[in-house]
Structures are given as structure tokens and as C-alpha cells.
Coordinates of C-alpha atoms in Angstrom, one line a residue:
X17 CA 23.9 56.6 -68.4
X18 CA 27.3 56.8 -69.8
X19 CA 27.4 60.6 -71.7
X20 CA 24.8 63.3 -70.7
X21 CA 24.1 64.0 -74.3
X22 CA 23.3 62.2 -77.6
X23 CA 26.5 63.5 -79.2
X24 CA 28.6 62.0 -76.1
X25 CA 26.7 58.9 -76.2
X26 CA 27.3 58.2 -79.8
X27 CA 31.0 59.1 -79.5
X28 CA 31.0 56.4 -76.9
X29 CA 29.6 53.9 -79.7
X30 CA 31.9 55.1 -82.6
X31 CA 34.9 54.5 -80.6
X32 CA 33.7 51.2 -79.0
X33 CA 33.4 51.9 -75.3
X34 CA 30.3 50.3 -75.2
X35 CA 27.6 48.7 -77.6
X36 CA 24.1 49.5 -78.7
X37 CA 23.0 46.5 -76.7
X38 CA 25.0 47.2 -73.7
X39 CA 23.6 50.9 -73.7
X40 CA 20.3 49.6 -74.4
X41 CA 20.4 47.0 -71.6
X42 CA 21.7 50.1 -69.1
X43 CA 18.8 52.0 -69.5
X44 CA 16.3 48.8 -69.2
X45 CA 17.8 48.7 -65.9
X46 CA 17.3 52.2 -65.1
X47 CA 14.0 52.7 -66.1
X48 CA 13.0 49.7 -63.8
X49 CA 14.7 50.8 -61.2
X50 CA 13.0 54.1 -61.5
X51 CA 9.7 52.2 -62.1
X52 CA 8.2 55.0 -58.7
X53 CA 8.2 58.0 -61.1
X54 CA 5.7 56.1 -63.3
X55 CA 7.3 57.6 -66.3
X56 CA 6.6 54.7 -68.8
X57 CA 2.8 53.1 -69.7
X58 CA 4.9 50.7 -72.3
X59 CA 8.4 49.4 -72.0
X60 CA 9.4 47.9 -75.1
X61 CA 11.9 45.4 -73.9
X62 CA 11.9 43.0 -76.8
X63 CA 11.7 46.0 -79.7
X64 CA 14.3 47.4 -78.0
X65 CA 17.3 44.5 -77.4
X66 CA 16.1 44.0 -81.1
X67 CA 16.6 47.3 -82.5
X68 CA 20.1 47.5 -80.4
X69 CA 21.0 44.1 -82.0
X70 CA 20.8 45.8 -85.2
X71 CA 22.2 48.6 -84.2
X72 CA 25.6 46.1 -83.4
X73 CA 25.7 44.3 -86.6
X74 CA 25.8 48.3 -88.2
X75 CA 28.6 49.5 -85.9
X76 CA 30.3 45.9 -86.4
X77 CA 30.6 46.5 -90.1
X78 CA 31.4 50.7 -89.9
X79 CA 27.9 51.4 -91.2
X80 CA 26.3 53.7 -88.5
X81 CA 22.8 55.3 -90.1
X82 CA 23.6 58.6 -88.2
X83 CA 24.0 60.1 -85.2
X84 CA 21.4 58.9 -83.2
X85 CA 22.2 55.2 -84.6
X86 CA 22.3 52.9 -81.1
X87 CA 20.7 56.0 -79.2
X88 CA 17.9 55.2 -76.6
X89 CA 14.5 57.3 -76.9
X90 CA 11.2 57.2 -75.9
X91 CA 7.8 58.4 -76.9
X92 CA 4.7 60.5 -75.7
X93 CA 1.8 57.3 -75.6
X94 CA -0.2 59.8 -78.2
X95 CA 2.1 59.2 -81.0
X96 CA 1.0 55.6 -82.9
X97 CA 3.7 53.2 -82.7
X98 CA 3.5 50.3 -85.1
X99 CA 2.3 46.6 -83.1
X100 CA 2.9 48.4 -79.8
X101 CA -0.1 49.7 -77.7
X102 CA -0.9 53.2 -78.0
X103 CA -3.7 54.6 -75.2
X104 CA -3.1 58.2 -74.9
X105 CA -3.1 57.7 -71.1
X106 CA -7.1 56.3 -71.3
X107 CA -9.5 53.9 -70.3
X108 CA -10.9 54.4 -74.2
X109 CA -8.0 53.6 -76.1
X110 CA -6.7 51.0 -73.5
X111 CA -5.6 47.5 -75.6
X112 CA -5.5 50.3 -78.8
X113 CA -2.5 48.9 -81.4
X114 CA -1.7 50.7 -84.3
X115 CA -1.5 49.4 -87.7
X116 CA 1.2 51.7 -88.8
X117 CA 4.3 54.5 -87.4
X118 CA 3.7 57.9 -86.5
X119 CA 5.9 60.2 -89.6
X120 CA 8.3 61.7 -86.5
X121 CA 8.6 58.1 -84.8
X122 CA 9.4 56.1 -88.4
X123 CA 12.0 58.8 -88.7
X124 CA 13.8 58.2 -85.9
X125 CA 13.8 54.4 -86.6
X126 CA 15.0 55.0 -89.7
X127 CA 17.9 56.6 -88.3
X128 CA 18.6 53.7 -85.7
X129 CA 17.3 55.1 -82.8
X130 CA 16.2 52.9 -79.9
X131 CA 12.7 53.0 -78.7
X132 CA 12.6 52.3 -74.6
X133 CA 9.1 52.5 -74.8
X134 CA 6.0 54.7 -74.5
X135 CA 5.5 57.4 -71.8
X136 CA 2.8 58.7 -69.5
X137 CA 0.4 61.9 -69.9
X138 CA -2.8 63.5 -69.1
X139 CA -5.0 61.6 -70.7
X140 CA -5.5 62.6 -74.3
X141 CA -2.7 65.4 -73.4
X142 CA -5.7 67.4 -71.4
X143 CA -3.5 68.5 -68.3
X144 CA -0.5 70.3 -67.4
X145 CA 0.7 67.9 -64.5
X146 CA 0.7 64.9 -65.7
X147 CA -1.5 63.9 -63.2
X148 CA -4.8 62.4 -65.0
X149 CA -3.8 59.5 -66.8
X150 CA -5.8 56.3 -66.1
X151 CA -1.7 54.7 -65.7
X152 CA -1.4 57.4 -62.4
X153 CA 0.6 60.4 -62.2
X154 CA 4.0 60.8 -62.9
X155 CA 6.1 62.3 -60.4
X156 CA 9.4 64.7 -61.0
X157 CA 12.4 62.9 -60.8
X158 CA 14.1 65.9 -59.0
X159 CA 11.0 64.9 -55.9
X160 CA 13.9 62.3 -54.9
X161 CA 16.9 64.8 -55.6
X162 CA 19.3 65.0 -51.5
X163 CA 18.9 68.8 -52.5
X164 CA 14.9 68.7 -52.6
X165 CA 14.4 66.4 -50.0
X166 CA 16.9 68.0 -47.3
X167 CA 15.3 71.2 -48.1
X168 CA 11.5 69.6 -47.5
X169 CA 13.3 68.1 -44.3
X170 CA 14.6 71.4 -43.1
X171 CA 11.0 73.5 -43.8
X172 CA 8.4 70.4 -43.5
X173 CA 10.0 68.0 -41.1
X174 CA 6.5 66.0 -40.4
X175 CA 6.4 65.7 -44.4
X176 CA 5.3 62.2 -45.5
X177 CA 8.0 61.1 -48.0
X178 CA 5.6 59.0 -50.1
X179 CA 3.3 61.6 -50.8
X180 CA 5.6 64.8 -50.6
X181 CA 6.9 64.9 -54.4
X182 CA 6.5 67.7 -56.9
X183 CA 4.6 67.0 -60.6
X184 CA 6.4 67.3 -63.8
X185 CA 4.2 69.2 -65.3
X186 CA 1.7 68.6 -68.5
X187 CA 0.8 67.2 -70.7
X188 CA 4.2 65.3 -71.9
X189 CA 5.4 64.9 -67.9
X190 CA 6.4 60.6 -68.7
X191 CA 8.8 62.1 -71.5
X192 CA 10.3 65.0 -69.8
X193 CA 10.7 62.6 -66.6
X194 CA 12.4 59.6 -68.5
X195 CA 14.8 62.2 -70.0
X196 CA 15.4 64.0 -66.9
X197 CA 15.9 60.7 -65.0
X198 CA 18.6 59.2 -67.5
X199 CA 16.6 56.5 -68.7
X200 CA 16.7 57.3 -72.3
X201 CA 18.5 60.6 -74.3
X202 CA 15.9 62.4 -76.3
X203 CA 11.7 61.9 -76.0
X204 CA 9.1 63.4 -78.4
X205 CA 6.4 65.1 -76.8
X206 CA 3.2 67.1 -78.0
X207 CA 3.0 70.5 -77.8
X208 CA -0.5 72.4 -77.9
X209 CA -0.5 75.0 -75.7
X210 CA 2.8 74.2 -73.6
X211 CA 2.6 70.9 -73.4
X212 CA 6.4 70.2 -74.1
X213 CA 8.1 73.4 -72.6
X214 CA 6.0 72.8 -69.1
X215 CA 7.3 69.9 -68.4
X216 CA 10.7 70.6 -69.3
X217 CA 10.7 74.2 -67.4
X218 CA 9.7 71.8 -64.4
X219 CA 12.2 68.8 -64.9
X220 CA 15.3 70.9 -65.5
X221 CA 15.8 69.8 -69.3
X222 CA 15.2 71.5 -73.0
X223 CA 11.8 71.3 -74.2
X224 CA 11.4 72.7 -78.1
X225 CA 7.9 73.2 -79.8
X226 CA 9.2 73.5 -83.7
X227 CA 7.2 75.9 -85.8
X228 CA 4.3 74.9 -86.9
X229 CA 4.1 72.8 -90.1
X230 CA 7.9 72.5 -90.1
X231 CA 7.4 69.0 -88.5
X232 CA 4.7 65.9 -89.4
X233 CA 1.9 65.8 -87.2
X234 CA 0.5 62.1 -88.8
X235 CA 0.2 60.0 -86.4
X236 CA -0.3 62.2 -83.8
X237 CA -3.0 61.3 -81.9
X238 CA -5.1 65.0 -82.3
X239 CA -6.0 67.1 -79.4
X240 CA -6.1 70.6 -81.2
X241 CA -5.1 70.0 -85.0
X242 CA -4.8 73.5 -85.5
X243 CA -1.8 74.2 -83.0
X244 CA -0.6 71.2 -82.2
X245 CA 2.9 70.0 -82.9
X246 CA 5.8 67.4 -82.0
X247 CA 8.2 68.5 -79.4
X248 CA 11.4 67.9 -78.6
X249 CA 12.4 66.9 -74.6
X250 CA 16.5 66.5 -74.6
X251 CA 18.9 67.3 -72.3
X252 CA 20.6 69.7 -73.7
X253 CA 20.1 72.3 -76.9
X254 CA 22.5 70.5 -79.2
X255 CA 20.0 67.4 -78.7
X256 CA 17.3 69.1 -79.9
X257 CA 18.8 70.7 -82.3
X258 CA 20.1 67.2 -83.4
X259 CA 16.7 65.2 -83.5
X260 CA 15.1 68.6 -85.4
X261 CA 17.0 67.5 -88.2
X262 CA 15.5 64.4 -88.1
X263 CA 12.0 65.0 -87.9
X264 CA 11.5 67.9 -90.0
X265 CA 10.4 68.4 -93.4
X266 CA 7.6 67.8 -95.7
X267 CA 5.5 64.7 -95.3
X268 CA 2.9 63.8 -98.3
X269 CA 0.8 62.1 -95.1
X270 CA 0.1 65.8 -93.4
X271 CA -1.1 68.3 -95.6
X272 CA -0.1 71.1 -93.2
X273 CA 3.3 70.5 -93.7
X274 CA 5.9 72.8 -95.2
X275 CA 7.4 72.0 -98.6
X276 CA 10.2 74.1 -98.5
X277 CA 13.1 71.5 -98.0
X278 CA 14.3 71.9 -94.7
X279 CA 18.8 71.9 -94.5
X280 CA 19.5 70.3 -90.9
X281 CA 21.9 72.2 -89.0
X282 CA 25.1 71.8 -86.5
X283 CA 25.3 74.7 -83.5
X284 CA 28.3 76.4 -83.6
X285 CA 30.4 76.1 -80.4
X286 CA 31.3 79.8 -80.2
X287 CA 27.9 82.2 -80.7
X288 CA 28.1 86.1 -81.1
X289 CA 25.3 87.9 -79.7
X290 CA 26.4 91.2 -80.3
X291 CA 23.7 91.9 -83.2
X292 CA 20.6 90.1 -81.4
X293 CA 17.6 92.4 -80.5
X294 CA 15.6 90.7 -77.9
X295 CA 12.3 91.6 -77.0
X296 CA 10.9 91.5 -73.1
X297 CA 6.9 91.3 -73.8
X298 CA 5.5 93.5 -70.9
X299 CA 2.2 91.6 -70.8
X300 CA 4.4 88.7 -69.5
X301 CA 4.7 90.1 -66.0
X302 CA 1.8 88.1 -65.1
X303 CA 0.0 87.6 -61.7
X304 CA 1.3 84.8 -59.7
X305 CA 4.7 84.9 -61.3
X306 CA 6.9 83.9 -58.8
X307 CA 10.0 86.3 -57.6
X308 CA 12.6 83.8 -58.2
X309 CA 11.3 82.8 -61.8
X310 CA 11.0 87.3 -62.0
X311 CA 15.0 87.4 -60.7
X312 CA 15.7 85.4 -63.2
X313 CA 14.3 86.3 -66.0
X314 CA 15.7 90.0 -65.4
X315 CA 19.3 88.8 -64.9
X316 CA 18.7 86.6 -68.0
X317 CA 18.1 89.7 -69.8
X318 CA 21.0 91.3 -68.4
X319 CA 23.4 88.7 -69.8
X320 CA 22.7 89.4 -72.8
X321 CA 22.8 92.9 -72.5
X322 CA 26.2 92.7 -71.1
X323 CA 27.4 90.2 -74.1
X324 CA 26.2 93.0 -76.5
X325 CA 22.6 92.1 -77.2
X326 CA 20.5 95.3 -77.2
X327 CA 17.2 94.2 -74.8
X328 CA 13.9 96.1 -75.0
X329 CA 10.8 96.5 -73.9
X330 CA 8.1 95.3 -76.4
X331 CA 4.6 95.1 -76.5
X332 CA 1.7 92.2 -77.0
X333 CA -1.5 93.9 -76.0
X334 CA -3.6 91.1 -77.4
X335 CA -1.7 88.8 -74.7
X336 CA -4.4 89.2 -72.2
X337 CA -7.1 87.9 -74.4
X338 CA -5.1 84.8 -74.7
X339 CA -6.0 82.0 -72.0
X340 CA -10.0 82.7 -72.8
X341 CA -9.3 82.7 -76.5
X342 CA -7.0 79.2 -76.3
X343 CA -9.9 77.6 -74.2
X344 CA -13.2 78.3 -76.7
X345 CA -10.9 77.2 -79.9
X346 CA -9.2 74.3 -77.8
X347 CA -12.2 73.1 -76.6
X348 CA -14.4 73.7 -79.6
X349 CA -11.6 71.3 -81.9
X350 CA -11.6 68.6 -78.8
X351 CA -15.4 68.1 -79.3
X352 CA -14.7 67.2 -83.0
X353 CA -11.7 65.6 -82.6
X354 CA -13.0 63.4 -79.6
X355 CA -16.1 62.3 -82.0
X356 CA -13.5 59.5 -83.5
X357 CA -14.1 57.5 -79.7
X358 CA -17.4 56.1 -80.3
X359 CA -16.9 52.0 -79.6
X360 CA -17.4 51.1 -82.8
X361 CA -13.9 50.8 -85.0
X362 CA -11.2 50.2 -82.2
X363 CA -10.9 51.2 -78.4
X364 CA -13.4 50.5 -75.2
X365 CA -16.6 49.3 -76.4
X366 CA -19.3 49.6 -73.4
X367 CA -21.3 46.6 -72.8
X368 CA -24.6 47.9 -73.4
X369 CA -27.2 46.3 -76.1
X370 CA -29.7 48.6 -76.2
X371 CA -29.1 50.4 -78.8
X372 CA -26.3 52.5 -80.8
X373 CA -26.9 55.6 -79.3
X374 CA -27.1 54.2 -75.7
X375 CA -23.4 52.2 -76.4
X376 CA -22.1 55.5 -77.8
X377 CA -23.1 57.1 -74.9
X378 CA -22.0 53.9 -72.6
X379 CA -18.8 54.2 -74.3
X380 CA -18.2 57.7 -74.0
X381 CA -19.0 57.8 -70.1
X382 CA -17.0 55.1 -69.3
X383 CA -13.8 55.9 -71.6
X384 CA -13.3 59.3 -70.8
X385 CA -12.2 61.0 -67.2
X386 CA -14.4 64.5 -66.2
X387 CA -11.6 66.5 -67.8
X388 CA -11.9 65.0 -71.4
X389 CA -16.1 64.8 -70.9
X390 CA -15.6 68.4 -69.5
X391 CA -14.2 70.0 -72.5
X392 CA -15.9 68.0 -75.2
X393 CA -19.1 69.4 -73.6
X394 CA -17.7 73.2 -73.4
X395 CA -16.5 72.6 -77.4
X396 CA -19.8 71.8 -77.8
X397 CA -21.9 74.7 -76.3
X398 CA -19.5 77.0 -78.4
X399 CA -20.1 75.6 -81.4
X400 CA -24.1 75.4 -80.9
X401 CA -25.3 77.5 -84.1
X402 CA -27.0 80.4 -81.5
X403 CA -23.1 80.5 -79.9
X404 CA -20.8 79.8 -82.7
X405 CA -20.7 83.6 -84.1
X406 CA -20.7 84.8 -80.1
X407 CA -17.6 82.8 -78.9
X408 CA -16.0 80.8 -81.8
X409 CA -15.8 82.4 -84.6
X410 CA -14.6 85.6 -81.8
X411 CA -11.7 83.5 -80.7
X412 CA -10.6 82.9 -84.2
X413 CA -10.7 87.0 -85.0
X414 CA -9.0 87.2 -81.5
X415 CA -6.3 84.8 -82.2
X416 CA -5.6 86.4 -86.0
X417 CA -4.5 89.7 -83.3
X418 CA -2.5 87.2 -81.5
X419 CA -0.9 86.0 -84.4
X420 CA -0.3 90.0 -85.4
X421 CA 1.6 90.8 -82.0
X422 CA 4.2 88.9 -83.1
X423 CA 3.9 89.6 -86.8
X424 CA 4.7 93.4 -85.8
X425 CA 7.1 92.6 -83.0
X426 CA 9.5 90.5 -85.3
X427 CA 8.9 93.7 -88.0
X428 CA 9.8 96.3 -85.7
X429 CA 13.4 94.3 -85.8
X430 CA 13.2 91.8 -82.7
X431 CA 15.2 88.8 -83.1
X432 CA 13.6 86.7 -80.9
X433 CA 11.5 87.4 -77.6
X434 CA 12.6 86.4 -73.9
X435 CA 9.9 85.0 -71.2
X436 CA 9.4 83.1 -68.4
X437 CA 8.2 79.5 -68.9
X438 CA 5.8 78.6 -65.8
X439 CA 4.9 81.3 -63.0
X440 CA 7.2 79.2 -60.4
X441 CA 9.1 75.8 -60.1
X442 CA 7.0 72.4 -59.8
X443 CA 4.3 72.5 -57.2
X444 CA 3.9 69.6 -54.6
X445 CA 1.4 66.9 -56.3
X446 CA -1.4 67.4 -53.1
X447 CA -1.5 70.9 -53.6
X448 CA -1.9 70.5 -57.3
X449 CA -4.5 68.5 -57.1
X450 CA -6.7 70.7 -54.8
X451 CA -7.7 73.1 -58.1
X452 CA -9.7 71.6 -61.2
X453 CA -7.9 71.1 -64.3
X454 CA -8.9 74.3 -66.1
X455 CA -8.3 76.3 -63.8
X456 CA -4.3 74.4 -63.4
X457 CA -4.1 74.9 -67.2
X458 CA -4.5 78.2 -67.7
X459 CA -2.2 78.9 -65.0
X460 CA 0.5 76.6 -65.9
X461 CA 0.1 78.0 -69.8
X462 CA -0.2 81.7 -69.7
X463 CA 3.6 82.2 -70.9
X464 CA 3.4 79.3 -73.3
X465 CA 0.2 78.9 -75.5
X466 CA 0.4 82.1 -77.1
X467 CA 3.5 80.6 -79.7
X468 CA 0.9 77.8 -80.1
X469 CA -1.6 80.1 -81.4
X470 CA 0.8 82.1 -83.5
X471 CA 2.2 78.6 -84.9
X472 CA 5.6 80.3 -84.1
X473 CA 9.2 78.0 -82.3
X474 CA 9.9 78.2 -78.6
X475 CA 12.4 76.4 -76.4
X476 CA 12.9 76.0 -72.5
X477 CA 15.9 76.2 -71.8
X478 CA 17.3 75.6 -67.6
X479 CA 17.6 78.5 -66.4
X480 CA 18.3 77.9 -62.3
X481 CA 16.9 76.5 -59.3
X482 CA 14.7 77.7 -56.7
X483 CA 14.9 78.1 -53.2
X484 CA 13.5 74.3 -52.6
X485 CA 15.8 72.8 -55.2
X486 CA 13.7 72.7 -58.1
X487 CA 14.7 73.5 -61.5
X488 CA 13.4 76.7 -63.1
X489 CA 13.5 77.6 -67.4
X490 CA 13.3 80.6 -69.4
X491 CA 12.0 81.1 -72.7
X492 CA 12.8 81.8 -76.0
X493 CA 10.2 82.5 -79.0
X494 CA 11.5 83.0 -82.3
X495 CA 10.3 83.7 -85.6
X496 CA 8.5 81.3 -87.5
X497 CA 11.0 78.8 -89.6
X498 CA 14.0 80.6 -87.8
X499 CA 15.0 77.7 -85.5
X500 CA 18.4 77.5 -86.0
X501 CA 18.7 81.2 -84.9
X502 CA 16.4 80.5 -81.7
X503 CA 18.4 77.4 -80.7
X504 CA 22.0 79.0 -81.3
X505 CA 20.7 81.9 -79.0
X506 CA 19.5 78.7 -76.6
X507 CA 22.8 77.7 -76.6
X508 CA 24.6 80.5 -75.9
X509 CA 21.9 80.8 -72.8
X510 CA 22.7 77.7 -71.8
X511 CA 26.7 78.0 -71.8
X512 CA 26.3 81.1 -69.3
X513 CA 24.2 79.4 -67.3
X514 CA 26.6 76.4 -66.7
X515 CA 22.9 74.3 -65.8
X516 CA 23.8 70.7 -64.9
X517 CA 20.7 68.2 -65.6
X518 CA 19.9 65.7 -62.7
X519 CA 22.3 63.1 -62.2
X520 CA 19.9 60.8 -61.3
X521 CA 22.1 58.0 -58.5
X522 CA 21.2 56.3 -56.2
X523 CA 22.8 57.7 -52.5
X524 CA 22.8 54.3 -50.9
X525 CA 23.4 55.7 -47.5
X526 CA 20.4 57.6 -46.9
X527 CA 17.8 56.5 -50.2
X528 CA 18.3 60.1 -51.8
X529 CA 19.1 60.7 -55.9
X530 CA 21.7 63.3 -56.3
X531 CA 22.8 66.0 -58.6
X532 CA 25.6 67.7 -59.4
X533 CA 26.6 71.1 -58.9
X534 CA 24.4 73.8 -60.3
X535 CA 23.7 77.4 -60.6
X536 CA 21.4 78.5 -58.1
X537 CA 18.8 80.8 -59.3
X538 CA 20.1 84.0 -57.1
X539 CA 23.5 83.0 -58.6
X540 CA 22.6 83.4 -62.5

């Protein structure tokens, strides 16, 4: 990939280094020859040479649409994608072609950008691996890193190197992996309870869940309408930042968007942190939280410190009551929302005669995995009339408390909040596995669902890597509709950090993918 971010790529195009096509045709290449990770369900070949051959006759005649004009992208496979298949990673929307453009995908075309194609996911963004999808799981690019796999070698030298790779994390794993990878710039991703800063946390890159309302959510296949939101998987902050200005704003199609105009923004290059107060939750220091990801986060906090920042101790008591509370109201909005999958208008029709209710229930069976049966079926014992006072309507009070943790926090003067991201770097895909997918979740979204539910803007940002080579993120939570404070903070993180994404080349020596230098995570 010729640049490591959007803003290098398109300097590349400006001063005619390259074309839109040529790009475009390099990361056709790459992405097949990284076809292993599985990152992609759709590659839009055609739309894409297309779209690049536009892209040409614009820089031909000086009239670039923007900045991410000629730029290669790709999308989560639950955002609808005009005359190009859209499954949600499932047997019931398999064959499914929208009519019409997600709002966040039609703005990206409109800018120029080039779609690569559509990426894997748990299906119907259930999952926090990426490993559930009817397509198979995705596996983390950085599974093939020299660094990774000498390490395995060194601790696990009986190892079997097909099956000893590390997941990318869920639910938007296929984006965070083509991004990490090379094979495209910038990827949207969903966000409902983590499902865009997991993945990046795991893969090494940014991952940004915008407040929400601040971007459209039409066209977004639903999981959870009340918390879920487009995200943001780049490779560095200034990328994010970048395609934020894109996507945001009001859109007449979503209701729950903002109509406040929204004033995209450039990062400055030099950022003074002196004034920032930044708030270390206490409730974060959850069980299971690794030592490496705990090392971290406390030298983190003493960057900042020592660049004048004043860092203290806040508390979210209501923190505790979070996982339970996300669970009864995700659950209780998948059983409505997963009532749309019937067989009748569009996706997997069972082939039973019956009668209606037997091909609903055909349908259903056969079209959905255990996990997406599993929590339609808890949604629905929560919202029973004899339960719905007990659990529901409970989880709602709860998550107004939530809500009020940060409310109070950001009163009593905090900027923004510092966190982990996951409880440790990726874990190996066949210990993954052995745990059910609730119980995965709520482990892999403890530090992350809690902005969800408090409709507030976090970002991931790369924080170090772990003793096995694997990338490890931090977190940032800001205030709501204060994202261009929360990603100039990012960015000042990320300079001190000096994090270099995976350089994802082939070693033709020995079959390993290499990186460059980067900090380790007792080196922060």
C-alpha cells in the first residue's frame, strides 16, 4: 500500500505518483493474496475498477471531490450497499441485495471513495470475535506477523501453524482486519456495545464509536437501535477524524439524528495538554484484566501527567451493573428487531408448505445460528408481560444511572476519561471458541459498552504490544458531541506512543508477514 494513511495516500494522487486505478488495482491484489484471513464476504471488483475509473477522469481534469477522492474502503456486510449483496454474515439474509445506499456508505461515494467490498462479522454483529459468521471466522492479520509467530515457536514449538492464529475480535473483525492488513485505508464498522473499538484494540489500529445521533444509522442493518452506531476503523487518528467529517450530520432518513450542523474538523499537529483533566474510572480495574494491558494503562496515565494533564481518580459506581443491564435491553431490542426475518419479503425462505406459521418457524431455525436464536429467545422471556416490569423496564432505570455516571463525571470538570479497551491482547481462536458466546461477550465488552449505553464518543487508540506480539489499545471516552476534543487528545496519545500499524509483507524466506518497529508495551 503506497502511504499508511488516507492523507499520504491522497497526496500520492494529487501529485501523480500513482492513479486511482493503479491504487485500486494494488489493493485487489492484496486482498486476494490475503484471501486466509477471510476478511471479505464481497469483493467488489467491477464497482471498484469502475469507481477508480472515475476517480481518473476527476484527477485528469484537476477536479478531486475531496480528500478521500480515489481512496480504497470497505464496509461492515450489515450496512446496505446498493445492487451488491448484503447478508449480515447469515444463512437468512444470504443472496439479500438492497434496493438502495446505507446514508454513511452514499456519503463516502459521494466523496469518491472506493468500495473494495464488503467485510465479515458475527453474524447479525452478535459476537465479539468474529468467529460466527456462516462465511467462517476471520483471523488477525498480526496471527502471521515473524514477531507473533517466532514467539509461538519459542513458547509452543509443537503448535500447528494452521490452526494457531489469534481472532480479531467482534463484531466488525473483517473491517478491522482489511484495514490492519493494508488492503484498503479506512472501513466502517458497527458499534453496539464495542463492536468497533474490540476489534481495533485487537488488530493494532483506531477504532471510533461517534456520539450517538451525530452520525446516520439508515441503512444499518439494526441489532440494538437504541445504542447502535457507525464506527470508524482507520489507521491512524487523523483518518478517523477525516471520514467523521464525512459521515456526520443530520440525515431526514434517521430521526435520531442530530440537527445541529456538524463543522468538520482538521487535527492540529502540535496539541497542548496542559489544561486536560482526565478521569481514571476505578470500577475499570476489572477481574481478568491482564497486567500488561494494567502497565499500560498506568504509564498512559503518567504521560499525561508528565505533559501537564492533571489525572484523577473518578468514580462510576453504577459500572458494575453494566454487563447484566446491556444483556436484558440488548436482548430484549434483538427479539423485535429480529421479527423483520420471517421468509416472506426477502432473505431464506424455508421450504415448508404447511402452513405460515410452520415456514416462519422453518425459516427462523434454519436462518439463524444458536447465538441469534439464543438471544431472540432471552429478549423474549424479558419482555413477557409477568417479566417486563422485573427485568426490562429495570435495565432501562439502571441504564438512566449509567448514563448519570458520566453526566456527573464530565460536571465535576473531567475532560475526558482514560480506560483499557479489552482485558488482554487477542486470544488464540481454539481457546476462544471453548466458552459460549455470552459468556465471550461480556468479557470482551466490560470496558466498552458502557459509552454505548450512555450514547457518549470513544476511540481505541494503539497503545503497545504484549509479550506474544500482539497489539494492545487504550481508551478514550469523551463527552457527548465533543469529538474533536477526544480525537486531538487521541492524537497526542498516539504521537507519544510512536505505534507503527502492521506492515503487512510477505517475508519470502520463511512465509512470515512482518512489521516494523514498535513500542513494546513495557517500553511505553
Amino acid at each position: 500500500m503506497l502511504g499508511a494513511s488516507v492523507r499520504e495516500a491522497a497526496a500520492a494522487l494529487r501529485l501523480g505518483q500513482l492513479t486511482p486505478t493503479e491504487l485500486c488495482q494494488r489493493c485487489l491484489s492484496f486482498i486476494k493474496e490475503t484471501s486466509f484471513l477471510n476478511a471479505y464476504i464481497t469483493i467488489t471488483e467491477e464497482v471498484a475498477l469502475k469507481q477508480a475509473a472515475e476517480a481518473d477522469e476527476r484527477f485528469k481534469q484537476g477536479k478531486p471531490l475531496g480528500i478521500l477522492d480515489g481512496i480504497p474502503i470497505a464496509i461492515k456486510d450489515n450496512f446496505s450497499t446498493k445492487n451488491i449483496e448484503t447478508t449480515c454474515g447469515s444463512k437468512m439474509l444470504k443472496g439479500y441485495i438492497p434496493p438502495y445506499n446505507a446514508t454513511v456508505v452514499q456519503r463516502l461515494l459521494d466523496e469518491g471513495a472506493v468500495l473494495m467490498g464488503k467485510t465479515n462479522m458475527d453474524e447479525f454483529a452478535m459476537g465479539s470475535g468474529s468467529t460466527d459468521s456462516i462465511f467462517g471466522p476471520v483471523k488477525n492479520p498480526w496471527s502471521y506477523s515473524k514477531q507473533y509467530r517466532e514467539k509461538r515457536k519459542d513458547c509452543c514449538p509443537d503448535s500447528d501453524k494452521n490452526s494457531d492464529w489469534v481472532i480479531t475480535g467482534g463484531s466488525s473483525g473483517g473491517s478491522a482486519a482489511s484495514v490492519s492488513a493494508g488492503t484498503c485505508y479506512v472501513a466502517l464498522g458497527s458499534d453496539t456495545g464495542g463492536s468497533t473499538r474490540n476489534p481495533a484494540s485487537h488488530c493494532g489500529i483506531v477504532g471510533l464509536k461517534p456520539t450517538y445521533g451525530l452520525v446516520s444509522r439508515h441503512g444499518l442493518i439494526p441489532l440494538v437501535n437504541s445504542m447502535d452506531v457507525p464506527g470508524i476503523l482507520a489507521r491512524c487518528v487523523d483518518d478517523a477524524a477525516t471520514v467523521l467529517g464525512v459521515l456526520s450530520g443530520h440525515d431526514p432518513q434517521d430521526s435520531t439524528t442530530v440537527h445541529d450542523h456538524f463543522q468538520p474538523f482538521t487535527l492540529p499537529d502540535v496539541i497542548d495538554v496542559t489544561n486536560l483533566r482526565v478521569g481514571i474510572p476505578k470500577e475499570y480495574h476489572a477481574p481478568g484484566l491482564s497486567s500488561e494491558t494494567l502497565s499500560l494503562w498506568s504509564k498512559a496515565a503518567d504521560l499525561l501527567e508528565n505533559a501537564g494533564a492533571k489525572v484523577v481518580e473518578v468514580s462510576m459506581p453504577h459500572t458494575r451493573y453494566s454487563i447484566v443491564c446491556y444483556h436484558v435491553l440488548c436482548t430484549a431490542e434483538v427479539a423485535s428487531n429480529m421479527a423483520r426475518f420471517d421468509g416472506l419479503e426477502y432473505g431464506h425462505r424455508a421450504d415448508v408448505k404447511d402452513s405460515t406459521e410452520a415456514m416462519y418457524s422453518a425459516t427462523r431455525r434454519e436462518g439463524f445460528n444458536d447465538v441469534v436464536r439464543g438471544r431472540i429467545l432471552s429478549g423474549n422471556f424479558f419482555l413477557l408481560k409477568q417479566n417486563y416490569e422485573k427485568y426490562f423496564l429495570k435495565a432501562q432505570k439502571v441504564r438512566r444511572l449509567i448514563a448519570d455516571d458520566f453526566v456527573n463525571v464530565f460536571k465535576s470538570g473531567v475532560d475526558v476519561l482514560l480506560t483499557p479497551t479489552t482485558l488482554g491482547d487477542a486470544a488464540p481462536y481454539l481457546e476462544f471458541i471453548q466458552e459460549d458466546n455470552r459468556t465471550r461477550s461480556s468479557q470482551e465488552d466490560v470496558f466498552t459498552q458502557c459509552a454505548n449505553m450512555a450514547g457518549v464518543p470513544a476511540i481505541t487508540v494503539p497503545a503497545g504490544i504484549s509479550s506474544r506480539g500482539l497489539p494492545l489499545g487504550l481508551q478514550f471516552i469523551g463527552q457527548a458531541f465533543c469529538e474533536q476534543q477526544l480525537l486531538s487528545v487521541a492524537k497526542w496519545f498516539e504521537k507519544q506512543t510512536d505505534f507503527c500499524p502492521l506492515m503487512f509483507h510477505k517475508n519470502h524466506e520463511n512465509g512470515h508477514l512482518v512489521k516494523r518497529h514498535s513500542k513494546s508495551a513495557s517500553s511505553l
